[in-house]
Coordinates of C-alpha atoms in Angstrom, one line a residue:
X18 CA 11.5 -20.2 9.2
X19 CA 10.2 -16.9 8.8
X20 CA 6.8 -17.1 11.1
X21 CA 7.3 -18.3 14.7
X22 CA 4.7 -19.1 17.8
X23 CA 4.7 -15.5 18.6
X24 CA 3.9 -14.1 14.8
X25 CA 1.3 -16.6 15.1
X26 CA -0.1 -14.9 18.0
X27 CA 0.0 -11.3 16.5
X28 CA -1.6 -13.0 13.4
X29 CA -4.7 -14.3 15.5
X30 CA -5.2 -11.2 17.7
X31 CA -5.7 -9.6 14.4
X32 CA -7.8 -11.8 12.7
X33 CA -10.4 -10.9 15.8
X34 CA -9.8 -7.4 15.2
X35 CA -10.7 -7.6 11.6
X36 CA -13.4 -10.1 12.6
X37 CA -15.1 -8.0 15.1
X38 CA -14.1 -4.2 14.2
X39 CA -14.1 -3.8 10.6
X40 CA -15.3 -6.7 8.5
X41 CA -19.1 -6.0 10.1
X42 CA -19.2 -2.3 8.5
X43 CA -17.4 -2.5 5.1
X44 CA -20.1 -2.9 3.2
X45 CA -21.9 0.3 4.5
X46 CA -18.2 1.7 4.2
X47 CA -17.9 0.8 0.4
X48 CA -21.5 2.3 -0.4
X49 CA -20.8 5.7 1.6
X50 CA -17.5 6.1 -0.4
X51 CA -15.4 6.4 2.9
X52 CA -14.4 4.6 6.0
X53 CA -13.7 6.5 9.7
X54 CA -10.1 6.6 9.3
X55 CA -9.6 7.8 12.7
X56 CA -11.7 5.4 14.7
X57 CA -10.6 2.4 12.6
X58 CA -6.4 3.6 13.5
X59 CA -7.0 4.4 16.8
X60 CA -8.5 0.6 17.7
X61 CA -5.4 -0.5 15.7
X62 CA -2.8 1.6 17.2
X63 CA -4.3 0.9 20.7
X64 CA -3.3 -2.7 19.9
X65 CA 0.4 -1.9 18.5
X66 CA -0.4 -2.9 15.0
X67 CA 0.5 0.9 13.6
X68 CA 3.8 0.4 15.0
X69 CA 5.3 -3.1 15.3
X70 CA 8.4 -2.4 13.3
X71 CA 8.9 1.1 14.7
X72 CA 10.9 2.2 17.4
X73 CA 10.0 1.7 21.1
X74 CA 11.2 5.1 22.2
X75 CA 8.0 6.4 19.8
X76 CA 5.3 4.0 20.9
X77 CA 6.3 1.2 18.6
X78 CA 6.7 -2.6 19.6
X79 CA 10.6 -2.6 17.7
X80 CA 9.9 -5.8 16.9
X81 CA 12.0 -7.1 13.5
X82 CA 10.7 -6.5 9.6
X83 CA 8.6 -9.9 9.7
X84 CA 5.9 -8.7 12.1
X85 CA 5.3 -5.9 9.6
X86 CA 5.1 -8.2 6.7
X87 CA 3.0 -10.6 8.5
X88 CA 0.5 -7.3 9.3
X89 CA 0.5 -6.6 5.3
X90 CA -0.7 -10.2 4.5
X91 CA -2.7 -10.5 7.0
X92 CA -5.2 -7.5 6.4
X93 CA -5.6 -8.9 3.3
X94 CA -8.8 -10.7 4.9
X95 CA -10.7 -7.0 5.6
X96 CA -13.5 -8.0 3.0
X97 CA -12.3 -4.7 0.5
X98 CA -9.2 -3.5 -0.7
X99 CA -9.6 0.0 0.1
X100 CA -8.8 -0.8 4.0
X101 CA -6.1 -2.4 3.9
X102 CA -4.9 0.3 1.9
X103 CA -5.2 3.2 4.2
X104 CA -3.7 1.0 6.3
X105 CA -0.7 0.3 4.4
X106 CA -0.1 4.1 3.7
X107 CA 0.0 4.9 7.6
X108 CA 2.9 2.0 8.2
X109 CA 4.5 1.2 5.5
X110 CA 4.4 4.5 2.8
X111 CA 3.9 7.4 4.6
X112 CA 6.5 6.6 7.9
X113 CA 9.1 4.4 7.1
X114 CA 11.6 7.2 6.3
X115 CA 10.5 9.4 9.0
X116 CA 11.4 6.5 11.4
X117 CA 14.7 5.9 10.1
X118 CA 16.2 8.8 9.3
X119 CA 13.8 11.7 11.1
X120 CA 14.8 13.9 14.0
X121 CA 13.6 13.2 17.3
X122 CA 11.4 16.6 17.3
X123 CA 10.1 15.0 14.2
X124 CA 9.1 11.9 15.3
X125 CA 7.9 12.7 18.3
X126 CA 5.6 15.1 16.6
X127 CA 4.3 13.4 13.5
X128 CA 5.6 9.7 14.5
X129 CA 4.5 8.8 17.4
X130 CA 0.5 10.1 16.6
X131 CA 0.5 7.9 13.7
X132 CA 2.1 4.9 15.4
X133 CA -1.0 5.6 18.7
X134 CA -3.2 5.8 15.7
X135 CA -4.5 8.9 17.1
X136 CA -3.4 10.8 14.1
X137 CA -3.7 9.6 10.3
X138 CA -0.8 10.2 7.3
X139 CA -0.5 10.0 4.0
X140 CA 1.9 10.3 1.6
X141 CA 2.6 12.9 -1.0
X142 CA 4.8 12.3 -3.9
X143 CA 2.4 12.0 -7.0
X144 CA 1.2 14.9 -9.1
X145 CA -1.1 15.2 -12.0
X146 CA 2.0 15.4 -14.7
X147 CA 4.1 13.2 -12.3
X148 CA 2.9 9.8 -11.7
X149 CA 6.0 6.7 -11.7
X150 CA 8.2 9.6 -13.2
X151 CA 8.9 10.7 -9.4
X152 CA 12.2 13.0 -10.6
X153 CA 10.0 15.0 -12.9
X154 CA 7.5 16.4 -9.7
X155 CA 7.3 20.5 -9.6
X156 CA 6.1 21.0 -6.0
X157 CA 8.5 23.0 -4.6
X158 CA 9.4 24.0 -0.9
X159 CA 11.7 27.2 -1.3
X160 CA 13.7 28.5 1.8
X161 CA 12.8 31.2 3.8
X162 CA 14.6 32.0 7.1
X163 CA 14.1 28.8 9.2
X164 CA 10.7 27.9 7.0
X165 CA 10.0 26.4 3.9
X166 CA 7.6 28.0 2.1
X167 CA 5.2 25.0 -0.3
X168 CA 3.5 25.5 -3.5
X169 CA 2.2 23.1 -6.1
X170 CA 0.1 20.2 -5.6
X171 CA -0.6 16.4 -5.0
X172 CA -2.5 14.1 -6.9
X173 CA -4.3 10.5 -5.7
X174 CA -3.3 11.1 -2.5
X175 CA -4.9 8.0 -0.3
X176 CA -6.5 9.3 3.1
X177 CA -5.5 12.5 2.4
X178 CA -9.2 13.9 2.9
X179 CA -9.1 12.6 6.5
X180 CA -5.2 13.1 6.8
X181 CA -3.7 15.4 9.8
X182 CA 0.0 15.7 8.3
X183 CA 1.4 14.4 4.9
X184 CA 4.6 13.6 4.2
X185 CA 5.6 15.5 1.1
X186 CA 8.2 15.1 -1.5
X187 CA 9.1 18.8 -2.7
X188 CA 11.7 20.6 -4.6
X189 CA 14.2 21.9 -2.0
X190 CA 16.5 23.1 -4.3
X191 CA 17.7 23.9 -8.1
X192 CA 20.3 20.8 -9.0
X193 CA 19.8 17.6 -10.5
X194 CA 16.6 16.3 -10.3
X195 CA 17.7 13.3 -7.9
X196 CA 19.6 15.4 -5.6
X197 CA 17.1 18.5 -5.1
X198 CA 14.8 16.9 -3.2
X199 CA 13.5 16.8 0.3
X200 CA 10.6 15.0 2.3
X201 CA 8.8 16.9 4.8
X202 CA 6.3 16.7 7.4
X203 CA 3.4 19.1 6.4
X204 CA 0.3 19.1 8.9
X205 CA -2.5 19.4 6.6
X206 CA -4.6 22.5 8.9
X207 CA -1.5 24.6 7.6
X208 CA -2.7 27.6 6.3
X209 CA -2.7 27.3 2.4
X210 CA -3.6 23.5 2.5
X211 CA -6.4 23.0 0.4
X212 CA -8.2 19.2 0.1
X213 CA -9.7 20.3 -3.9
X214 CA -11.8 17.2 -4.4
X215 CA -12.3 13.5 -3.3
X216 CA -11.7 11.4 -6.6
X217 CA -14.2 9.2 -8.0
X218 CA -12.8 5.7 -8.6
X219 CA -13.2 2.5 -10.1
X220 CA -12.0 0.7 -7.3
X221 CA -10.9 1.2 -3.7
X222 CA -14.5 2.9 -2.9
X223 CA -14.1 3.3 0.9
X224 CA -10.5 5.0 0.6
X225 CA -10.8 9.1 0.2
X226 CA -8.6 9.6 -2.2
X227 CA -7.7 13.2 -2.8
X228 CA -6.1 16.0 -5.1
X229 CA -4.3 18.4 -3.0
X230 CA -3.0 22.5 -3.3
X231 CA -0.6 23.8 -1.5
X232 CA -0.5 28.0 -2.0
X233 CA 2.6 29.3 -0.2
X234 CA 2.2 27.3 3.0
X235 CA 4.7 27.7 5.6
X236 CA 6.3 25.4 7.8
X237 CA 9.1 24.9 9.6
X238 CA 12.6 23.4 8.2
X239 CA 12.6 21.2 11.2
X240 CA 9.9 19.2 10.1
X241 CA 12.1 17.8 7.5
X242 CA 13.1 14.5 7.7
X243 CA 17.0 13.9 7.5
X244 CA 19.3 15.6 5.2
X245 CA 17.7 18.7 2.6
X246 CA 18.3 17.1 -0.7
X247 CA 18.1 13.6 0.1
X248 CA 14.4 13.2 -0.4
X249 CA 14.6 11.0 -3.8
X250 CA 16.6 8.2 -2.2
X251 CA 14.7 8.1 0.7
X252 CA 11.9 7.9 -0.9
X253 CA 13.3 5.3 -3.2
X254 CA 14.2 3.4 -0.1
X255 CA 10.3 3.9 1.0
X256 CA 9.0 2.8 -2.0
X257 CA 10.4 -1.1 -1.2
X258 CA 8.8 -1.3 1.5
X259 CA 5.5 0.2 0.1
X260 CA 6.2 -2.6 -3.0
X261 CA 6.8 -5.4 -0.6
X262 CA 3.8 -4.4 1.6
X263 CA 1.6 -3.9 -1.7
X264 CA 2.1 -7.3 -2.7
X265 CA 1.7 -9.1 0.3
X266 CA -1.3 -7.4 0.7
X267 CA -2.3 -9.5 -2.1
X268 CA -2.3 -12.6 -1.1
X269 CA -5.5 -13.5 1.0
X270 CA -7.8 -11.5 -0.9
X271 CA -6.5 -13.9 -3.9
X272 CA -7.0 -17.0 -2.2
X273 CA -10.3 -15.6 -0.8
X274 CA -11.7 -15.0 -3.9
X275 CA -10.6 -18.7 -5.5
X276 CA -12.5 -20.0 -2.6
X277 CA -15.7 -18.2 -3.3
X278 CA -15.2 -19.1 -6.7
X279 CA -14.7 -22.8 -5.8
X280 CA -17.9 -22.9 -3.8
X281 CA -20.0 -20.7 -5.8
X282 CA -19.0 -23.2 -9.0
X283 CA -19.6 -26.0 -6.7
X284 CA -23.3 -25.1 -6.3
X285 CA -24.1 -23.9 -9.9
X286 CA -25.6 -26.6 -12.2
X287 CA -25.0 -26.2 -15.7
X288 CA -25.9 -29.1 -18.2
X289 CA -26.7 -31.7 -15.8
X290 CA -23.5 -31.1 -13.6
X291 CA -21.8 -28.3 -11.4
X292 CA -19.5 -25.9 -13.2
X293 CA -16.8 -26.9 -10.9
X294 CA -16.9 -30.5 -12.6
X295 CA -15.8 -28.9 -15.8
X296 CA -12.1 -30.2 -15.6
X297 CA -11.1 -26.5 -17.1
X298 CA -12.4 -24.7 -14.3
X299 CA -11.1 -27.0 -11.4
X300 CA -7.8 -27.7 -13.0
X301 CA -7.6 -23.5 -13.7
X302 CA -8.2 -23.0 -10.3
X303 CA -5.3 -25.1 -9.1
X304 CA -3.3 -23.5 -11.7
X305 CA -4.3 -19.9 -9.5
X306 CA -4.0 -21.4 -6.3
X307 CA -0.3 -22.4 -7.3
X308 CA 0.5 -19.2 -8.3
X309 CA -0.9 -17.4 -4.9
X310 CA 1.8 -19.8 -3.2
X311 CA 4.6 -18.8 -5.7
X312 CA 3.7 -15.5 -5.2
X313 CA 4.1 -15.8 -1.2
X314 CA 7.9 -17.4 -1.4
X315 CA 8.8 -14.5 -3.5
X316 CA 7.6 -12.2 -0.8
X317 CA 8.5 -13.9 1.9
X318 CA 12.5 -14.3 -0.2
X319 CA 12.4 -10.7 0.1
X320 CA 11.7 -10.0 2.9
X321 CA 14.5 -12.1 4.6
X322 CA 16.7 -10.5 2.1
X323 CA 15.4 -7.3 3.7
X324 CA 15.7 -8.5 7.2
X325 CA 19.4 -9.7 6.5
X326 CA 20.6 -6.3 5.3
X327 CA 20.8 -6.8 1.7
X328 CA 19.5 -4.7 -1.5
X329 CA 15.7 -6.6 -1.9
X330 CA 15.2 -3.9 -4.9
X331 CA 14.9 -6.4 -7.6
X332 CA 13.0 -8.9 -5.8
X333 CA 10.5 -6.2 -4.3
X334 CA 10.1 -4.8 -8.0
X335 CA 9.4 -8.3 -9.3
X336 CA 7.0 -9.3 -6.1
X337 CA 5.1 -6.3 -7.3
X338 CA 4.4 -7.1 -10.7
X339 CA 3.8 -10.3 -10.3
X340 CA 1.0 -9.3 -7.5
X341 CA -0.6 -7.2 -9.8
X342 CA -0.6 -9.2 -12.7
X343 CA -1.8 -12.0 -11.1
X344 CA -4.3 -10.1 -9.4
X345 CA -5.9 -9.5 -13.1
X346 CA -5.2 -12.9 -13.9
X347 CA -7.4 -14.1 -10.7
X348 CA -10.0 -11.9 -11.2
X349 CA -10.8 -12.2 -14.1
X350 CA -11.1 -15.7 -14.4
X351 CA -13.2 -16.4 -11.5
X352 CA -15.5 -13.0 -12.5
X353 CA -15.9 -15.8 -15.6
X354 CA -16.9 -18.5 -13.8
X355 CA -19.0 -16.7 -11.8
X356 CA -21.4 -16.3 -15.0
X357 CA -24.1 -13.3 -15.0
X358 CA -23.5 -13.2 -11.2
X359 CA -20.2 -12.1 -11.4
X360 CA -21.2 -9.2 -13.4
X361 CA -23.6 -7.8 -10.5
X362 CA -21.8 -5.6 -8.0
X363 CA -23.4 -7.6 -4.6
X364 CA -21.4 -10.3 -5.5
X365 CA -17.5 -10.5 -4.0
X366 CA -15.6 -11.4 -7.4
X367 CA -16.8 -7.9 -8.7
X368 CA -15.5 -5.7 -5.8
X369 CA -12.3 -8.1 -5.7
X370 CA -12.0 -7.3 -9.7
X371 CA -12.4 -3.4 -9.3
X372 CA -10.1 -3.4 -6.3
X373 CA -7.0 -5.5 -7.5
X374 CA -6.5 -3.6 -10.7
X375 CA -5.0 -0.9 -8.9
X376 CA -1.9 -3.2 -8.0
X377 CA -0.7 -2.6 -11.4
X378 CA -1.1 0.9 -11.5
X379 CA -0.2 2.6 -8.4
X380 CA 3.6 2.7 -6.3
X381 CA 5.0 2.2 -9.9
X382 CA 3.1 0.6 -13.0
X383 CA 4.0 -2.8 -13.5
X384 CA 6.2 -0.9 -16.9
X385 CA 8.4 1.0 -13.6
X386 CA 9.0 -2.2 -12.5
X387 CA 9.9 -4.1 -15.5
X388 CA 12.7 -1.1 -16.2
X389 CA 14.0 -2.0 -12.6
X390 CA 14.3 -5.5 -12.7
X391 CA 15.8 -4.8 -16.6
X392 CA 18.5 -2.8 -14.9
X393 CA 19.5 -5.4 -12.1
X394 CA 19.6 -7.8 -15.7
X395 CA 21.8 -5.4 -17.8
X396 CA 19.3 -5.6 -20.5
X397 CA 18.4 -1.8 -19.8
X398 CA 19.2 0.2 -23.1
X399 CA 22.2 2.8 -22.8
X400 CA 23.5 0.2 -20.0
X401 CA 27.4 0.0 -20.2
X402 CA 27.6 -3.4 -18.7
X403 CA 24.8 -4.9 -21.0
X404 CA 25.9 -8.3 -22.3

């Protein structure tokens, strides 16, 4: 059993949260095109919920992998997905490697702020010409005495317009492009950090979302995180957890919006009877609400993989293309259902339809992870062990 009494517990205290603190002002949040990251972390981090999974020693609860997955599924209820989002970056994208493999100096310095809440991250790895192809990315952080010296630049960077430090995946050296590598703490008042633009989106309206220059800013090697040339696999390890989170992250909002749907079609008359009598809709919508559950044992079959030590790679890659796909899939047939209404941007199947698209797209296209569940198959081409 994967949820006890005492996940229970965390999961109430933050339904109130989300209830009382952030549910009430998303709307206004959505329409200003940006929520107060600051505020909205610190009430969290006040309350442990930056840090469950993190290390006591740094301000985290250290409590086991399933506490952080229950946190991911359970944000899903903020009414938007931007939130939830910002949310995920700070504990699951941006800090995960920087817990396990940083320095103390490190942690205690960039860490331990973002676990309190009282500082927010975000994570750099995506550039304009380097999107899923991570190895390709041309930042580069050349040495210089005891500092690395940045330059280059960082694309759809979520929070990164409210950010104080961002952990950046830069060119440390000339070899392979697997092996030259290195993530690094950069605080983003560093001289030579420039926030270019907020990006205008489809979707995720409340979330800054921002391009990012860096023009020969210096910082010091110490606010690398493990080994200098390691930064690809540790930022392939990241990226399961960021896939795993992404996906649980999913689920409410999917059985949220199948409710709505069920009692908005419940209350429309069409032809003398509710649309929800229409044995296509109801019978569609229990083929939906099936999936959300088949969707959940994946996740939650990963995680224990996770939790018992094992490679969760493939089941991670497949949770996460099957949460975006199905996120499509749900949204679009309950924006039908919905009629003319579901067309008009005060109703919640339109925000749900703009958000969940996303899923697809970003911490590796639903084609990345295809390739990756391929290779665990042997069906990749140029695979020796094909059969």
């Amino acid at each position: 059993m994967l949820f006890t009494s005492e996940h229970e517990e965390v999961r109430r205290s933050l339904q109130k949260v989300i209830a009382a603190e952030i549910n009430p002002h998303v709307d206004v949040w959505e329409a200003e095109g940006r929520f107060p990251a600051h505020d909205v972390f610190r009430k969290l981090g006040a309350l442990g919920f930056l840090g469950l999974n993190k290390p006591v020693e740094y301000g985290g609860m250290g409590l086991e992998y399933s506490y952080a997955l229950l946190m991911a599924e359970e944000v899903g209820g903020i009414s938007c997905g931007a939130v939830p989002m910002a949310i995920g970056v700070q504990t699951d994208m941006a800090t995960p490697a920087l817990a396990r493999f940083g320095s103390d100096h490190v942690k205690r310095e960039f860490l331990a702020p973002a676990v309190s809440g009282e500082q927010v991250a975000c994570i750099g790895v995506s550039e304009p010409g380097a999107g899923s192809d991570v190895a390709s990315i041309k930042t580069t952080a050349r040495s210089d005495g005891d500092d690395y010296v940045i330059t280059g630049g960082k694309m759809w960077i979520t929070n990164g317009a409210q950010a104080d430090w961002i952990c950046l995946l830069a060119n440390t050296g000339d070899g392979p492009a697997h092996r030259n590598k290195s993530l690094i703490c950069v605080p983003m008042k560093e001289k030579g950090v420039t926030v270019a633009r907020t990006l205008d989106k489809l979707g995720m309206r409340s979330s800054d979302t921002a391009q990012i220059f860096f023009d020969e800013v210096r910082v010091p090697k110490r606010n690398r995180i493990g080994e200098e040339g390691k930064g690809f696999t540790y930022q392939m390890m990241q990226f399961q957890e960021e896939r795993l989170w992404g996906a649980a992250a999913c689920l409410k909002p999917a059985e949220w919006i199948i409710d709505q749907t069920i009692e908005y079609t419940r209350g429309r008359q069409a032809f003398g009877k509710s649309i929800l009598d229409n044995q296509v809709v109801h019978f569609r919508l229990a083929e939906l609400k099936t999936e959300v559950e088949l969707l959940r044992s994946l996740i939650y079959r990963a995680a224990e993989q996770m939790m018992a030590g094992e490679d969760m790679t493939t089941l991670a890659s497949m949770a996460k293309l099957k949460a975006g796909r199905l996120g499509r899939e749900v949204s679009d047939a309950c924006m039908q259902y919905w009629g003319g209404m579901g067309y008009m941007s005060e109703t919640p199947v339109t925000r749900y339809y703009r958000d969940s698209r996303l899923t697809s797209i970003a911490g590796g296209a639903d084609e990345v992870m295809l390739s990756i569940i391929a290779k665990a198959m042997g069906t990749l081409p140029g695979m020796s062990n094909r059969s």
